[in-house]
Coordinates of N, CA, C and O in Angstrom, one line a residue:
X25 N 0.9 -1.3 0.2 CA -0.1 -0.1 0.1 C 0.9 1.0 0.0 O 1.7 1.1 0.7
X26 N 0.8 2.3 -0.9 CA 1.5 3.2 -0.8 C 0.6 4.5 -0.2 O -0.7 4.6 0.0
X27 N 1.6 5.0 0.9 CA 1.0 5.9 1.5 C 1.4 7.5 1.3 O 2.7 7.4 1.5
X28 N 0.6 8.6 0.8 CA 0.9 9.7 0.7 C 1.5 10.6 1.8 O 0.9 10.4 2.9
X29 N 2.8 11.2 1.9 CA 3.3 11.5 2.9 C 2.4 12.6 3.6 O 2.2 12.7 5.0
X30 N 1.3 13.4 2.9 CA 0.4 14.2 3.2 C -0.7 13.7 4.3 O -1.5 14.5 4.8
X31 N -1.2 12.3 3.9 CA -2.1 11.7 4.3 C -2.0 11.1 5.7 O -0.9 10.6 5.7
X32 N -2.9 11.3 6.7 CA -2.5 10.6 8.0 C -2.8 9.1 7.8 O -3.3 8.4 7.1
X33 N -1.7 8.5 8.9 CA -1.5 7.2 9.0 C -2.5 6.9 9.6 O -3.2 6.8 10.6
X34 N -3.1 5.2 9.2 CA -4.1 4.5 10.1 C -3.4 4.2 11.4 O -2.4 4.0 11.6
X35 N -4.5 4.0 12.4 CA -4.0 3.9 13.8 C -3.9 2.3 13.6 O -4.3 1.6 12.9
X36 N -3.2 2.0 14.9 CA -3.3 0.3 14.8 C -4.6 -0.4 15.0 O -4.6 -1.4 14.7
X37 N -5.5 0.6 15.9 CA -6.8 -0.1 16.0 C -7.6 -0.1 14.2 O -8.1 -0.9 14.1
X38 N -7.3 0.7 13.6 CA -7.7 0.7 12.3 C -7.1 -0.1 11.2 O -7.6 -1.2 10.6
X39 N -5.8 -0.5 11.7 CA -5.2 -1.5 11.1 C -5.7 -2.8 11.3 O -5.9 -3.8 10.2
X40 N -5.9 -2.9 12.5 CA -6.4 -4.4 12.7 C -7.8 -4.6 12.6 O -8.0 -5.8 11.9
X41 N -8.9 -3.4 12.4 CA -10.1 -3.6 11.9 C -9.9 -4.0 10.4 O -10.9 -4.9 10.2
X42 N -8.9 -3.6 9.5 CA -9.2 -4.0 8.1 C -8.7 -5.5 8.1 O -9.0 -6.0 7.1
X43 N -7.9 -5.7 9.0 CA -7.2 -7.4 8.9 C -8.5 -8.3 9.0 O -8.2 -9.1 8.5
X44 N -9.2 -7.9 10.2 CA -10.3 -8.3 10.8 C -11.4 -9.0 9.4 O -12.3 -9.7 8.9
X45 N -11.5 -7.5 8.5 CA -12.2 -7.4 7.4 C -11.9 -8.3 6.3 O -12.6 -9.3 5.6
X46 N -10.4 -8.3 6.2 CA -9.9 -9.1 5.4 C -9.9 -10.5 5.7 O -10.3 -11.4 4.9
X47 N -9.8 -10.9 6.9 CA -10.2 -12.5 7.3 C -11.4 -12.8 7.1 O -11.9 -14.0 6.6
X48 N -12.7 -11.9 7.0 CA -13.9 -12.3 6.8 C -14.1 -12.7 5.2 O -14.5 -13.6 5.0
X49 N -13.6 -12.0 4.4 CA -13.5 -12.4 3.0 C -12.6 -13.5 3.0 O -13.1 -14.4 1.6
X50 N -11.6 -13.9 3.6 CA -10.7 -15.3 3.1 C -11.3 -16.5 3.8 O -10.9 -17.4 3.5
X51 N -12.1 -16.5 4.6 CA -12.7 -17.6 5.1 C -13.1 -18.8 4.6 O -13.0 -20.2 4.9
X52 N -13.9 -18.5 3.4 CA -14.2 -19.5 2.5 C -13.0 -20.3 2.0 O -13.3 -21.5 1.9
X53 N -11.8 -19.6 1.9 CA -10.7 -20.5 1.5 C -9.9 -21.0 2.5 O -9.6 -22.1 2.1
X54 N -9.9 -20.1 3.4 CA -9.0 -20.6 4.5 C -10.2 -20.8 6.0 O -10.2 -19.7 6.7
X55 N -10.9 -21.9 5.9 CA -11.7 -21.9 7.1 C -11.2 -21.9 8.6 O -11.7 -21.4 9.6
X56 N -9.9 -22.1 8.7 CA -9.1 -22.2 9.9 C -9.3 -20.4 10.6 O -9.3 -20.4 11.8
X57 N -9.5 -19.9 9.5 CA -9.6 -18.3 9.8 C -10.7 -18.1 11.0 O -10.6 -17.0 11.7
X58 N -11.7 -18.8 11.1 CA -12.7 -18.3 12.1 C -12.1 -18.5 13.3 O -12.9 -18.0 14.3
X59 N -11.0 -19.2 13.6 CA -10.4 -19.1 14.8 C -9.7 -18.1 15.3 O -9.1 -17.9 16.5
X60 N -9.4 -17.1 14.4 CA -8.5 -15.9 14.7 C -9.3 -15.1 15.7 O -10.3 -14.8 15.3
X61 N -8.7 -14.5 16.7 CA -9.2 -13.5 17.7 C -8.3 -12.5 18.1 O -7.0 -12.8 18.3
X62 N -8.8 -11.5 18.6 CA -8.3 -10.4 19.3 C -7.9 -10.6 20.9 O -9.1 -11.1 21.5
X63 N -7.1 -10.3 21.3 CA -6.6 -10.3 22.8 C -6.8 -8.9 23.3 O -5.8 -8.0 23.1
X64 N -7.9 -8.2 23.8 CA -8.2 -7.0 24.1 C -7.5 -6.7 25.7 O -8.2 -6.2 26.5
X65 N -6.1 -6.4 25.3 CA -5.5 -6.2 26.6 C -4.9 -4.6 26.8 O -4.8 -3.9 27.5
X66 N -4.9 -4.1 25.3 CA -4.8 -2.6 25.1 C -5.5 -1.6 25.4 O -6.9 -1.9 25.8
X67 N -5.2 -0.2 25.4 CA -6.6 0.5 25.5 C -6.3 1.4 26.6 O -6.1 0.8 27.8
X68 N -6.6 2.6 27.1 CA -6.8 3.2 28.1 C -8.3 2.9 28.8 O -9.2 2.9 28.6
X69 N -8.2 3.0 30.3 CA -9.3 2.2 31.0 C -9.0 3.2 32.1 O -7.8 3.7 32.8
X70 N -10.5 3.3 33.0 CA -10.4 3.9 34.0 C -9.3 3.2 35.1 O -9.4 1.8 35.2
X71 N -8.9 3.4 36.2 CA -8.2 3.3 36.9 C -8.7 1.8 37.8 O -8.3 0.7 38.1
X72 N -10.2 2.2 38.3 CA -10.6 0.7 38.8 C -11.0 -0.5 37.9 O -10.8 -1.8 38.1
X73 N -11.4 0.1 36.7 CA -11.7 -1.1 35.8 C -10.2 -1.7 35.2 O -10.3 -3.0 35.3
X74 N -9.1 -0.9 35.2 CA -7.9 -1.6 34.8 C -7.5 -2.6 36.1 O -6.9 -3.7 35.8
X75 N -7.7 -2.3 37.5 CA -7.3 -3.0 38.6 C -8.2 -4.5 38.5 O -7.8 -5.5 38.8
X76 N -9.4 -4.2 38.0 CA -10.3 -5.4 38.1 C -10.0 -6.2 37.1 O -9.9 -7.8 37.1
X77 N -9.5 -5.9 36.0 CA -9.0 -6.7 34.5 C -7.8 -7.5 34.8 O -7.8 -8.3 34.3
X78 N -6.7 -6.9 35.8 CA -5.8 -7.1 36.1 C -6.0 -8.3 37.1 O -5.4 -9.6 36.9
X79 N -6.7 -8.3 37.9 CA -7.2 -9.5 38.9 C -7.5 -10.7 38.3 O -7.6 -11.8 38.6
X80 N -8.4 -10.2 37.0 CA -9.1 -11.2 36.2 C -8.0 -12.1 35.2 O -8.4 -12.5 34.5
X81 N -6.9 -11.7 35.0 CA -6.1 -12.1 34.5 C -5.2 -11.2 33.3 O -4.5 -12.2 32.0
X82 N -5.7 -10.1 33.0 CA -5.4 -9.1 31.9 C -3.7 -9.2 32.0 O -3.3 -8.7 33.2
X83 N -2.6 -9.4 30.9 CA -1.6 -9.4 31.5 C -1.1 -8.3 30.3 O -1.1 -8.6 29.2
X84 N 0.0 -7.2 30.7 CA 0.6 -6.3 29.9 C 1.7 -7.2 28.8 O 2.2 -8.1 29.3
X85 N 1.6 -6.9 27.4 CA 2.4 -7.6 26.6 C 2.3 -8.5 25.8 O 3.0 -8.7 25.0
X86 N 1.0 -9.0 26.1 CA 0.4 -10.2 25.1 C 0.1 -9.6 24.0 O -0.2 -8.6 24.0
X87 N 0.9 -10.3 23.0 CA 0.2 -9.9 21.6 C -1.1 -9.8 21.3 O -1.9 -10.4 22.1
X88 N -1.5 -9.1 20.3 CA -2.6 -8.4 20.2 C -3.6 -9.8 19.4 O -5.0 -9.4 19.9
X89 N -3.0 -10.3 18.6 CA -4.0 -11.6 17.7 C -3.4 -12.9 17.8 O -2.0 -13.2 17.9
X90 N -4.1 -13.8 18.2 CA -4.1 -15.4 18.0 C -4.4 -16.3 16.9 O -5.9 -16.0 16.9
X91 N -3.9 -17.1 16.6 CA -4.6 -18.0 15.4 C -4.0 -19.5 16.3 O -2.9 -19.6 16.0
X92 N -5.2 -19.8 16.9 CA -4.9 -20.9 17.3 C -5.0 -22.2 16.4 O -5.8 -23.5 16.8
X93 N -4.1 -22.3 15.5 CA -4.2 -23.5 14.4 C -2.4 -23.5 14.6 O -1.5 -23.2 14.2
X94 N -2.4 -25.0 14.7 CA -0.9 -25.6 14.6 C -0.1 -25.6 13.1 O -1.3 -26.2 12.2
X95 N 0.6 -25.5 13.0 CA 1.5 -25.6 11.6 C 2.7 -25.8 12.0 O 3.4 -25.2 12.6
X96 N 3.4 -26.8 11.2 CA 4.9 -26.8 10.8 C 5.7 -26.9 12.1 O 6.7 -26.1 12.5
X97 N 5.1 -28.0 13.1 CA 5.9 -28.0 14.4 C 5.3 -26.5 15.4 O 6.0 -26.3 16.3
X98 N 4.6 -25.9 15.2 CA 4.4 -24.5 15.9 C 3.0 -25.0 16.4 O 2.0 -25.1 15.7
X99 N 2.6 -24.5 17.5 CA 1.2 -24.6 18.2 C 0.2 -23.7 17.8 O -1.1 -24.1 17.7
X100 N 0.8 -22.5 17.0 CA -0.3 -21.5 16.9 C 0.8 -20.4 16.4 O 1.9 -20.2 16.7
X101 N -0.1 -19.3 16.2 CA 0.5 -18.2 15.7 C -0.3 -16.4 16.8 O -1.2 -16.9 16.7
X102 N 1.1 -15.8 16.8 CA 0.9 -15.0 17.9 C 1.5 -13.7 16.7 O 2.2 -13.7 16.3
X103 N 0.3 -12.2 16.7 CA 0.8 -11.3 16.2 C 0.8 -10.2 16.8 O -0.6 -10.0 17.3
X104 N 1.8 -9.5 16.8 CA 1.7 -8.0 17.5 C 1.7 -6.9 16.5 O 2.3 -6.8 15.6
X105 N 0.0 -6.2 16.4 CA 0.3 -5.4 15.3 C 0.6 -4.1 15.6 O 0.7 -3.9 16.8
X106 N 1.2 -3.3 14.8 CA 1.6 -2.1 14.9 C 1.2 -1.3 13.6 O 0.9 -1.6 12.8
X107 N 1.6 0.2 14.1 CA 1.1 0.9 12.6 C 2.0 0.9 11.7 O 3.1 0.1 12.1
X108 N 1.8 1.4 10.4 CA 3.1 1.1 9.3 C 4.1 1.9 9.6 O 5.3 1.5 9.5
X109 N 4.1 2.9 10.2 CA 5.1 3.8 11.0 C 5.0 4.0 12.4 O 3.9 4.6 12.8
X110 N 5.8 4.2 13.1 CA 6.1 4.8 14.5 C 5.5 4.0 15.5 O 5.6 4.4 16.7
X111 N 5.0 2.6 15.6 CA 5.0 1.8 16.4 C 6.0 1.2 16.9 O 7.1 0.9 16.2
X112 N 6.1 1.0 18.1 CA 7.3 0.3 19.0 C 7.2 -0.7 19.7 O 5.7 -0.9 19.8
X113 N 7.7 -2.0 20.0 CA 7.4 -3.2 20.8 C 8.1 -2.8 22.3 O 9.2 -2.5 22.2
X114 N 7.3 -2.9 23.3 CA 7.6 -2.5 24.6 C 8.6 -3.7 25.0 O 8.4 -4.9 24.5
X115 N 9.1 -3.5 26.3 CA 10.0 -4.4 26.6 C 9.1 -5.7 27.2 O 9.2 -6.7 27.2
X116 N 7.9 -5.5 27.7 CA 6.9 -6.5 28.0 C 6.6 -7.1 27.0 O 6.4 -8.3 27.3
X117 N 6.0 -6.6 25.7 CA 5.9 -7.5 24.4 C 6.7 -8.1 24.1 O 6.8 -9.5 23.7
X118 N 8.0 -7.9 24.0 CA 9.2 -8.4 23.9 C 9.4 -9.8 24.7 O 9.5 -10.9 24.4
X119 N 9.1 -9.6 26.0 CA 9.2 -10.4 26.9 C 8.4 -11.5 26.5 O 8.7 -12.9 26.6
X120 N 7.1 -11.5 26.2 CA 5.9 -12.6 25.9 C 6.4 -12.9 24.7 O 6.0 -14.2 24.6
X121 N 6.8 -12.1 23.3 CA 7.0 -12.7 22.2 C 8.0 -14.2 22.5 O 8.1 -15.0 21.9
X122 N 9.2 -13.7 23.2 CA 10.2 -14.9 23.4 C 9.4 -16.0 24.2 O 9.8 -16.9 23.8
X123 N 8.8 -15.6 25.3 CA 8.2 -16.9 26.1 C 7.7 -17.6 25.1 O 7.9 -18.8 25.3
X124 N 6.9 -17.2 24.2 CA 5.7 -17.8 23.4 C 6.5 -18.4 22.0 O 6.3 -19.6 22.0
X125 N 7.4 -17.8 21.7 CA 8.5 -18.8 20.7 C 9.2 -19.9 21.7 O 9.5 -20.9 20.9
X126 N 9.7 -19.6 22.8 CA 10.1 -21.0 23.6 C 9.4 -21.9 23.9 O 9.5 -23.2 23.9
X127 N 7.8 -21.8 23.9 CA 6.8 -22.6 24.1 C 6.1 -23.2 22.9 O 5.4 -24.1 22.8
X128 N 6.6 -23.0 21.4 CA 6.5 -23.5 20.3 C 5.5 -22.9 19.2 O 5.1 -23.4 18.7
X129 N 5.5 -21.7 19.8 CA 4.6 -20.5 19.1 C 5.4 -19.9 17.7 O 6.4 -19.3 18.1
X130 N 4.6 -19.3 16.8 CA 5.1 -18.7 16.1 C 4.6 -17.2 16.5 O 3.7 -17.0 16.7
X131 N 5.6 -16.4 16.1 CA 5.2 -15.1 16.8 C 5.7 -14.0 15.7 O 6.9 -14.2 15.2
X132 N 4.9 -13.0 15.6 CA 5.5 -12.0 14.1 C 5.1 -10.6 14.8 O 3.9 -10.3 15.4
X133 N 5.8 -9.6 14.9 CA 5.5 -8.3 14.8 C 5.1 -7.8 13.3 O 5.7 -8.0 12.5
X134 N 3.6 -7.2 13.1 CA 3.1 -6.8 11.9 C 3.0 -5.1 11.9 O 2.4 -4.7 12.7
X135 N 3.7 -4.8 11.1 CA 3.3 -3.1 10.8 C 2.2 -3.2 9.6 O 2.6 -3.0 8.3
X136 N 1.2 -3.0 10.1 CA -0.1 -2.8 9.1 C -0.6 -4.4 8.9 O -0.2 -5.4 8.8
X137 N -2.2 -3.8 8.3 CA -2.9 -5.2 8.3 C -2.3 -5.8 7.0 O -2.4 -7.5 7.1
X138 N -1.8 -5.4 5.9 CA -1.4 -6.0 4.8 C -0.4 -6.9 5.2 O -0.2 -8.3 4.7
X139 N 1.1 -6.7 5.9 CA 1.8 -7.5 6.7 C 1.2 -8.8 7.1 O 1.7 -10.0 7.0
X140 N 0.3 -8.1 8.1 CA -0.2 -9.5 9.2 C -0.7 -10.3 7.8 O -0.7 -11.7 8.2
X141 N -1.8 -10.0 7.0 CA -2.4 -10.7 5.9 C -1.2 -11.7 5.5 O -1.3 -13.0 5.2
X142 N -0.2 -11.4 5.1 CA 0.8 -12.1 4.3 C 1.5 -13.2 5.3 O 1.9 -14.2 5.0
X143 N 1.7 -12.8 6.6 CA 2.2 -13.5 7.6 C 1.3 -14.9 7.9 O 1.7 -15.8 7.9
X144 N -0.1 -14.3 7.6 CA -1.1 -15.4 8.2 C -1.0 -16.3 6.9 O -1.0 -17.7 7.3
X145 N -1.2 -16.0 5.8 CA -1.4 -16.7 4.7 C -0.2 -17.5 4.6 O -0.2 -18.9 4.3
X146 N 1.1 -17.2 4.8 CA 2.3 -18.1 4.7 C 2.4 -19.0 5.8 O 3.0 -20.1 5.5
X147 N 1.9 -18.6 7.0 CA 1.7 -19.4 8.3 C 0.8 -20.9 7.8 O 0.7 -21.7 7.8
X148 N -0.6 -20.4 7.3 CA -1.7 -21.4 6.9 C -1.0 -22.4 5.7 O -1.3 -23.4 6.1
X149 N -0.3 -21.6 4.8 CA 0.4 -22.4 3.6 C 1.2 -23.7 4.3 O 1.5 -24.3 3.3
X150 N 1.8 -23.3 5.1 CA 2.9 -24.6 5.7 C 2.0 -26.0 5.7 O 1.0 -25.9 6.0
X151 N 2.8 -26.9 5.9 CA 2.2 -28.3 6.2 C 1.6 -28.4 7.5 O 2.2 -27.7 8.8
X152 N 0.5 -29.3 7.5 CA -0.1 -29.2 9.0 C 0.5 -30.5 9.8 O 1.5 -31.1 9.1
X153 N -0.2 -30.7 11.0 CA 0.3 -31.8 11.7 C 0.3 -33.1 10.9 O 1.0 -33.9 11.2
X154 N -0.7 -33.2 9.9 CA -0.8 -34.7 9.1 C 0.1 -35.0 8.0 O 0.1 -35.6 7.2
X155 N 1.2 -33.9 8.0 CA 2.0 -33.9 7.0 C 1.2 -33.3 5.3 O 2.3 -33.6 4.5
X156 N 0.3 -32.8 5.5 CA -0.4 -32.5 4.0 C -0.5 -31.2 4.0 O -0.2 -30.3 5.0
X157 N 0.0 -30.5 2.9 CA 0.1 -29.2 2.1 C -1.5 -28.4 2.1 O -2.4 -29.3 1.8
X158 N -1.5 -27.5 2.9 CA -2.7 -26.8 2.9 C -3.2 -26.2 1.7 O -2.2 -26.1 1.0
X159 N -4.3 -25.5 1.2 CA -4.7 -25.3 0.1 C -4.1 -23.9 -0.1 O -3.7 -22.9 0.9

């Protein structure tokens, strides 16, 4: 996607919304995409609500998106979404990504929805646990 320097860049939230619209259009070809979901850890919250969510298990740094589909020796795919320009990975996010990799998950940082879609397609096209090539 070409971005004109004068046009505003989409936010991370807008990029993620575009990704899930793309996912809806691809589910006929890749039914596994019905399992893709967002982990709503981010965003600003009132202090009391944030405290309640922390008590309920919300953890800082958990990647934004999970695809719990096994491929090529990986248990699933986690994606940390970022804007096309300007997004940075926090130390907490780096820690989670390293821990997830150590547990057998594929992890990717994606700048924009198009990069995320390419990562997802590449992941789904890998051989599955049964040794068969995906469509």
